[in-house]
Coordinates of C-alpha atoms and ligand atoms in Angstrom, one line a residue:
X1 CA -17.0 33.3 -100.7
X2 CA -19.5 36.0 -101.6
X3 CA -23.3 35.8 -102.3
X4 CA -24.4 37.7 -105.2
X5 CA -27.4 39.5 -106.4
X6 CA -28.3 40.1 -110.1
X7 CA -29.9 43.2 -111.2
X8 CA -32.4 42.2 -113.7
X9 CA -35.5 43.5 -115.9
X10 CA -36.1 44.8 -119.0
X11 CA -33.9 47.1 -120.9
X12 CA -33.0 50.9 -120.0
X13 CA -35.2 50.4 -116.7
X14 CA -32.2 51.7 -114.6
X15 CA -29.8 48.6 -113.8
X16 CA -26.6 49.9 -114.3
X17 CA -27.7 53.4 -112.8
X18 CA -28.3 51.3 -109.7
X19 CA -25.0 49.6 -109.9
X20 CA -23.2 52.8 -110.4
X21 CA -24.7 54.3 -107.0
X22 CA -24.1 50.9 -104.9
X23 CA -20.8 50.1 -105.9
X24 CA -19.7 53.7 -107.5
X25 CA -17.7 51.6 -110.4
X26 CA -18.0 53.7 -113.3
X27 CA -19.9 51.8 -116.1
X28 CA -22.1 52.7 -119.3
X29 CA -25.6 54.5 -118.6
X30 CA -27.8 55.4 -121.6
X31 CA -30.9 56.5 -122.6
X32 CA -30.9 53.1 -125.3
X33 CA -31.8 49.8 -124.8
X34 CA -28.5 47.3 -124.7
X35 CA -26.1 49.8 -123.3
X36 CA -25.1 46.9 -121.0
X37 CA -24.2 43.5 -122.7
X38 CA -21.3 42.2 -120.8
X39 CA -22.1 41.8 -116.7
X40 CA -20.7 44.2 -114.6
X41 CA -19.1 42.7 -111.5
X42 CA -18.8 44.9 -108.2
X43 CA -18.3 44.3 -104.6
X44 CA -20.0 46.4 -101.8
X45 CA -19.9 46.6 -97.8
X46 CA -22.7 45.7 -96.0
X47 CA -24.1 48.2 -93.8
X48 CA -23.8 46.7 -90.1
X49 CA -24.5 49.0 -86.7
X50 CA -23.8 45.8 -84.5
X51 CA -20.1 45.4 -86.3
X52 CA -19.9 49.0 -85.3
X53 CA -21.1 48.8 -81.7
X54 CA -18.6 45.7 -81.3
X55 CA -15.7 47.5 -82.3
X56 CA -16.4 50.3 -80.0
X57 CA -15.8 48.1 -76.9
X58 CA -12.7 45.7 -78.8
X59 CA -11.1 48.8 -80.1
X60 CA -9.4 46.6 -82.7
X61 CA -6.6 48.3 -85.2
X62 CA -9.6 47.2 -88.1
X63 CA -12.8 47.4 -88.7
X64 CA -13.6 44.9 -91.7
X65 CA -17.4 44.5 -92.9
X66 CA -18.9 41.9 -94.7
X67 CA -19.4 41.9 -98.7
X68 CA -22.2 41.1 -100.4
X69 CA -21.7 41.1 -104.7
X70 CA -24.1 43.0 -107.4
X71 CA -23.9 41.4 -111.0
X72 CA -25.6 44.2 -113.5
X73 CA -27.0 41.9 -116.0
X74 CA -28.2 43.1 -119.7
X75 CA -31.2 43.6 -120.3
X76 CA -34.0 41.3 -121.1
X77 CA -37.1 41.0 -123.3
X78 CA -39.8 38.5 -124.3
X79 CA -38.5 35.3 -125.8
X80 CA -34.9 35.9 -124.3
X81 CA -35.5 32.1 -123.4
X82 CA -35.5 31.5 -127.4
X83 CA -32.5 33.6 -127.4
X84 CA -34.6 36.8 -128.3
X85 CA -31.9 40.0 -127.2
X86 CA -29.0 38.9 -125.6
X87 CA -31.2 36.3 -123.9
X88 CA -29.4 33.1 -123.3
X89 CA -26.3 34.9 -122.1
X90 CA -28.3 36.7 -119.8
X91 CA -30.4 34.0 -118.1
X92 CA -26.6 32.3 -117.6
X93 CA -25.7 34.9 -115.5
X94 CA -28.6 34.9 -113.7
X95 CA -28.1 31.4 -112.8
X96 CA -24.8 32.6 -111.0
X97 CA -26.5 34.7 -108.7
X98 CA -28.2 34.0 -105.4
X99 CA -31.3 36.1 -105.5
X100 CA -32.3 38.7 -108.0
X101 CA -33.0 42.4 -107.6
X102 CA -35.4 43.2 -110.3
X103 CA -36.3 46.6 -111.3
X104 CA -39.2 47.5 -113.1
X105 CA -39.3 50.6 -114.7
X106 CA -42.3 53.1 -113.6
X107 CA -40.7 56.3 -114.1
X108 CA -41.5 58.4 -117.2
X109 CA -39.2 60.2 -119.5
X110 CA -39.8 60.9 -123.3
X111 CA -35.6 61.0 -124.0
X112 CA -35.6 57.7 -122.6
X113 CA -36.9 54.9 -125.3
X114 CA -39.5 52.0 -123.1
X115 CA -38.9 48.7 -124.9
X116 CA -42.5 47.9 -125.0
X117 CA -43.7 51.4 -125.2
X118 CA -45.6 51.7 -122.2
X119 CA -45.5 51.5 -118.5
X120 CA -46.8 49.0 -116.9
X121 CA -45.4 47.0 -113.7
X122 CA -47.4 44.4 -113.4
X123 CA -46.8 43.1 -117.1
X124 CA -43.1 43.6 -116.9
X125 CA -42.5 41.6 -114.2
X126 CA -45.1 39.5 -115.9
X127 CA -42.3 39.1 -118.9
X128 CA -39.5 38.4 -116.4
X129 CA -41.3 36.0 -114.6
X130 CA -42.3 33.9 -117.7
X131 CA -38.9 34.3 -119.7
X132 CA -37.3 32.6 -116.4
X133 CA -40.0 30.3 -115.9
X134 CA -40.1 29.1 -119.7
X135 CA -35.9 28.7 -119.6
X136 CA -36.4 26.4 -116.7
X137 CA -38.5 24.1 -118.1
X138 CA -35.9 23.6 -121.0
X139 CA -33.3 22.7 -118.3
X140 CA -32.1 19.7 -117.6
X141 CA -30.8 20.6 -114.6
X142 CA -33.2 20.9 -112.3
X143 CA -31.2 22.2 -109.0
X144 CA -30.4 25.7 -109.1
X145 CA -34.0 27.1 -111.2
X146 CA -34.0 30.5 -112.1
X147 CA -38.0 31.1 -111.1
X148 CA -37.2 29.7 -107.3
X149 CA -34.5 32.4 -106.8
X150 CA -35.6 34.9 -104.6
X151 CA -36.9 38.0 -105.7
X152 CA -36.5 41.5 -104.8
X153 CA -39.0 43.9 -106.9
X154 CA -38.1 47.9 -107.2
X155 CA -39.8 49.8 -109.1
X156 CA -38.1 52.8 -110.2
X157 CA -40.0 56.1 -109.7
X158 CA -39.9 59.5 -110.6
X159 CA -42.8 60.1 -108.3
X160 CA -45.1 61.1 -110.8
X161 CA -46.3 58.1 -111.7
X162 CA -50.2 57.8 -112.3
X163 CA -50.1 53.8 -112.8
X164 CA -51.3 51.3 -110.1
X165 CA -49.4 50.2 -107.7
X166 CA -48.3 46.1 -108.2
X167 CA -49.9 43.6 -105.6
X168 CA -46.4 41.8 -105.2
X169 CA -44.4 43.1 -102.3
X170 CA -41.4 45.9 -103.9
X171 CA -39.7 48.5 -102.4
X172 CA -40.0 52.4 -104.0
X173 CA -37.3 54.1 -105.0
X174 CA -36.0 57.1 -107.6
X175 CA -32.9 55.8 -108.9
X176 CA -31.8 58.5 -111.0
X177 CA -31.7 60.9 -107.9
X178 CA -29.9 57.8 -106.5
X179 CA -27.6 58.0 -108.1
X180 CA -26.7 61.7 -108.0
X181 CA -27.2 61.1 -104.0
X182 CA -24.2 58.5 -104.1
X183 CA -21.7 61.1 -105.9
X184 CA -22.2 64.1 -102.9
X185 CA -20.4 64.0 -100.2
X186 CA -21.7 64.1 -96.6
X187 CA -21.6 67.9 -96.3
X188 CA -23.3 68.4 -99.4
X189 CA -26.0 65.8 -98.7
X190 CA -27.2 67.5 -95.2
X191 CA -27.3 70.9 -97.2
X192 CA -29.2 70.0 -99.5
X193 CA -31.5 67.9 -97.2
X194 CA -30.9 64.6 -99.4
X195 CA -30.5 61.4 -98.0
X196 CA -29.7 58.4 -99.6
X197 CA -31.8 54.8 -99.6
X198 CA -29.6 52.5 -100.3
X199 CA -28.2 51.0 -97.2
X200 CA -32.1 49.9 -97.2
X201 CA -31.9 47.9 -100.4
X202 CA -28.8 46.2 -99.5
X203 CA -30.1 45.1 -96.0
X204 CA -33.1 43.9 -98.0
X205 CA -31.3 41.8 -100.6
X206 CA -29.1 40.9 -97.9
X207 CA -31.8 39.2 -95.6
X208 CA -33.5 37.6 -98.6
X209 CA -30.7 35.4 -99.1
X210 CA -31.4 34.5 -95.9
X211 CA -27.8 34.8 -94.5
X212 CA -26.8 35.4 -91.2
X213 CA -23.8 37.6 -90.2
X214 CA -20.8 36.6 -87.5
X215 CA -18.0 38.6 -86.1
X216 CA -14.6 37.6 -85.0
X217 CA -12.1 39.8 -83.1
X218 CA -9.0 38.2 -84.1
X219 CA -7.2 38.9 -80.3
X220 CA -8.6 42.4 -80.7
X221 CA -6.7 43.4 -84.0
X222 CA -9.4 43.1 -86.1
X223 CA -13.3 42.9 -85.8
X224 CA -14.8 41.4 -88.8
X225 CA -17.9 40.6 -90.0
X226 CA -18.5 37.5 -92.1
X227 CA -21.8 36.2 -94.2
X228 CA -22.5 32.3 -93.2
X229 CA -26.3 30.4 -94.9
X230 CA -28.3 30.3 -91.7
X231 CA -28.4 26.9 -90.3
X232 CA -24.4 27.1 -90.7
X233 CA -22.8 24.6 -88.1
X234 CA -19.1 26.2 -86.2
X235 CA -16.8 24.3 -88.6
X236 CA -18.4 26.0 -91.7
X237 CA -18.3 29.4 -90.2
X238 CA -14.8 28.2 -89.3
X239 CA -14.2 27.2 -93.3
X240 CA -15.7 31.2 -94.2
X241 CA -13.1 32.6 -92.1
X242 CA -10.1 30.5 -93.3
X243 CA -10.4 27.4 -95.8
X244 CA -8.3 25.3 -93.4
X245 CA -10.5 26.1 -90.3
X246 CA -13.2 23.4 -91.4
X247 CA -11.1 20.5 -91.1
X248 CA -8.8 21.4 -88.4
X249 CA -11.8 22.5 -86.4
X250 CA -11.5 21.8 -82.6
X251 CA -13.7 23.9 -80.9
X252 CA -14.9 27.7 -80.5
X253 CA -15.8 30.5 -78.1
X254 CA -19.0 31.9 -78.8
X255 CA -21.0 34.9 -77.5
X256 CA -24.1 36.9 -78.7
X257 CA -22.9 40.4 -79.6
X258 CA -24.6 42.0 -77.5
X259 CA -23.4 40.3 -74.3
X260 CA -19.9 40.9 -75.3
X261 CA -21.2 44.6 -75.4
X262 CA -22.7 44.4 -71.6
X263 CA -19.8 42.8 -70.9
X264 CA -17.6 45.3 -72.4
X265 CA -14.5 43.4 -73.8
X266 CA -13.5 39.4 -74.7
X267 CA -11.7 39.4 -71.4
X268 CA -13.9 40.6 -69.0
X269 CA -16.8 38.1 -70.8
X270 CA -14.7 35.3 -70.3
X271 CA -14.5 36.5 -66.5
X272 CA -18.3 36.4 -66.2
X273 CA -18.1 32.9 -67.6
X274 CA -20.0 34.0 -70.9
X275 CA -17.9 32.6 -73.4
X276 CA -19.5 29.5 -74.3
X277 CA -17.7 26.4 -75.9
X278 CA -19.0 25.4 -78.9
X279 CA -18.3 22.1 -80.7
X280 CA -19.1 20.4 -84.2
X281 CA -22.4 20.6 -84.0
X282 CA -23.2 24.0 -82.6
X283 CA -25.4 26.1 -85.2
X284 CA -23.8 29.5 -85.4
X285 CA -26.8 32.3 -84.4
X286 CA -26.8 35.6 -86.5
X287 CA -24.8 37.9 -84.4
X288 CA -22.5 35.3 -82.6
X289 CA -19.0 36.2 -82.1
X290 CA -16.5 33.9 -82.5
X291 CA -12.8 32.4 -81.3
X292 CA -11.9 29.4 -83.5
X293 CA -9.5 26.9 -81.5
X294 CA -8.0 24.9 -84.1
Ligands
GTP1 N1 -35.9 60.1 -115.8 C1 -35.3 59.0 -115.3 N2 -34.3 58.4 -116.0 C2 -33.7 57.4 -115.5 C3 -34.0 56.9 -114.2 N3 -33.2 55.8 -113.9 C4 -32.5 55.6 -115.0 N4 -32.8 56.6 -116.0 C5 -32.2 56.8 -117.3 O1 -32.5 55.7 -118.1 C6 -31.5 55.4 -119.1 C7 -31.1 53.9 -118.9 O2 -30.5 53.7 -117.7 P1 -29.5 52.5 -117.5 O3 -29.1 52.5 -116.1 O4 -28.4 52.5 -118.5 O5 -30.5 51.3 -117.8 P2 -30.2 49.7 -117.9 O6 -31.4 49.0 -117.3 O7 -28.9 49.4 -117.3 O8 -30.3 49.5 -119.5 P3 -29.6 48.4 -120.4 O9 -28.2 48.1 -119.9 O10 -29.6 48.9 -121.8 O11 -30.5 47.2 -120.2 C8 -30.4 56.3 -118.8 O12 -30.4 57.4 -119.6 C9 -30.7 56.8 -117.3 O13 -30.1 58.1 -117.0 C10 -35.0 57.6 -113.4 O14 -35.3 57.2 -112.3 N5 -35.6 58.6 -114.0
MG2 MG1 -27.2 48.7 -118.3

């Protein structure tokens, strides 16, 4: 099971140039509106120090990190909830997602057509927000509403932008040069003194789905992070791990990370009497590493 994050907004704001530098899956960028109709689908690590720190004392064969999905969504415009673009298709695919990335296009560029011929933040996201807001009240369904996803704003800067700044909370960045960040390599990257933001954005949309992350060791082999809804009780982090663990749940070790750290292996914790058992009802605490007894 994966969570997933739709990039949305209007058209040619930069969606699929985003999806291109997180998950380096080729796919169509271009200076029209509609390049992208169909979603594309991609699959990404999540950047984790602690997963890294863990391994370092369990030396394990594999280091395996936890996913997180992008859906690049097509683009959409004022009375998509009437169908208006590609807009019913699109607002579909938004109700797949978890939480939604939206990006709001602030940067200027003459060779690049703006749907509604000007910039202006606040009244794009003013669309978005009322084309999702006007689909829900046509639902029937009223579990799983488009305006209470949660919301990630970016505007996407070229720096020289003379237009306010938006009063909602959003995070900066250029995507373009994103982009051409993600295709250097590491060498090339110090040379040239660029560094790339993007391990910020997905920590961001990671936390906004308000997900917390668990490790298991696997008898040292493998150290692996997995994803779990906070709140998450030891037999569904079990079910994460393996479908079968859920039922045939027993009982678990459990220790924070970083006391399996101080400790400085599984066994020696265990010696210190650290390892805690944890049964049915134990909530799983972001950063808890875990042995499942089935
Ligand atoms: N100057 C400039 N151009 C950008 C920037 N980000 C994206 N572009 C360009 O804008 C155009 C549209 O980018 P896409 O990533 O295809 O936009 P999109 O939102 O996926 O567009 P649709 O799929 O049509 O909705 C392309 O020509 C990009 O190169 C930026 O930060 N600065
Ligand atoms: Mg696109």
């Amino acid at each position: 099971m994966s969570f997933s994050v739709g990039i949305v907004g209007l058209p040619n704001v930069g969606k699929s140039t985003l999806f291109k530098a997180l998950t380096k899956i080729k796919v169509d960028i271009q200076p029209y509106p509609f390049t992208t109709i169909h979603p594309n689908v991609g699959v990404i690590a999540v950047p984790d120090e602690r997963l890294i720190k863990i391994a370092e004392v369990i030396r394990p064969e594999k280091i395996t990190p936890t996913i997180i999905e992008f859906v690049d969504i097509a683009g959409l415009v004022k009375g998509a909830h009437k169908g208006e673009g590609l807009g019913n298709q699109f607002l579909a695919e938004i109700r797949n997602c978890n939480a939604i990335l939206e990006i709001v296009r602030v940067f200027s560029d003459p060779n690049v057509e703006n749907v509604t011929g000007k910039i202006d933040p606040e009244s794009d996201m003013e669309t978005i927000k009322t084309e999702l807001g006007l689909k829900d009240l046509e639902s029937k369904e009223k579990e799983n509403l488009l305006s209470e996803k949660p919301v990630i704003y970016l505007l996407n800067t070229n720096g020289k932008s003379e237009y306010g700044t938006p009063k909602t909370k959003h995070l900066v960045l250029n995507l373009k040069d994103e982009l051409e960040i993600s295709e250097l390599s590491d060498p090339e990257k110090k040379e040239l003194g660029m560094e790339s933001h993007l391990d910020q954005l997905i920590l961001a949309c990671y936390n906004i789905l308000d997900l917390i992350t668990f490790y298991t060791i696997t008898g040292g082999k493998e150290t692996r992070a997995w994803t779990l809804k906070k709140g998450g009780s030891a037999p569904e982090a079990g079910g994460v791990v393996h479908s079968d663990f859920k039922e045939k749940f027993i009982r678990a070790e459990v220790i924070p990370w970083q006391k399996l750290i101080e400790a400085k292996g599984w066994k020696e914790a265990r010696e210190l009497g650290w390892l805690k058992i944890a049964g049915h009802d134990y909530l799983v605490q972001d950063g808890d590493v875990i042995e499942f007894k089935i």
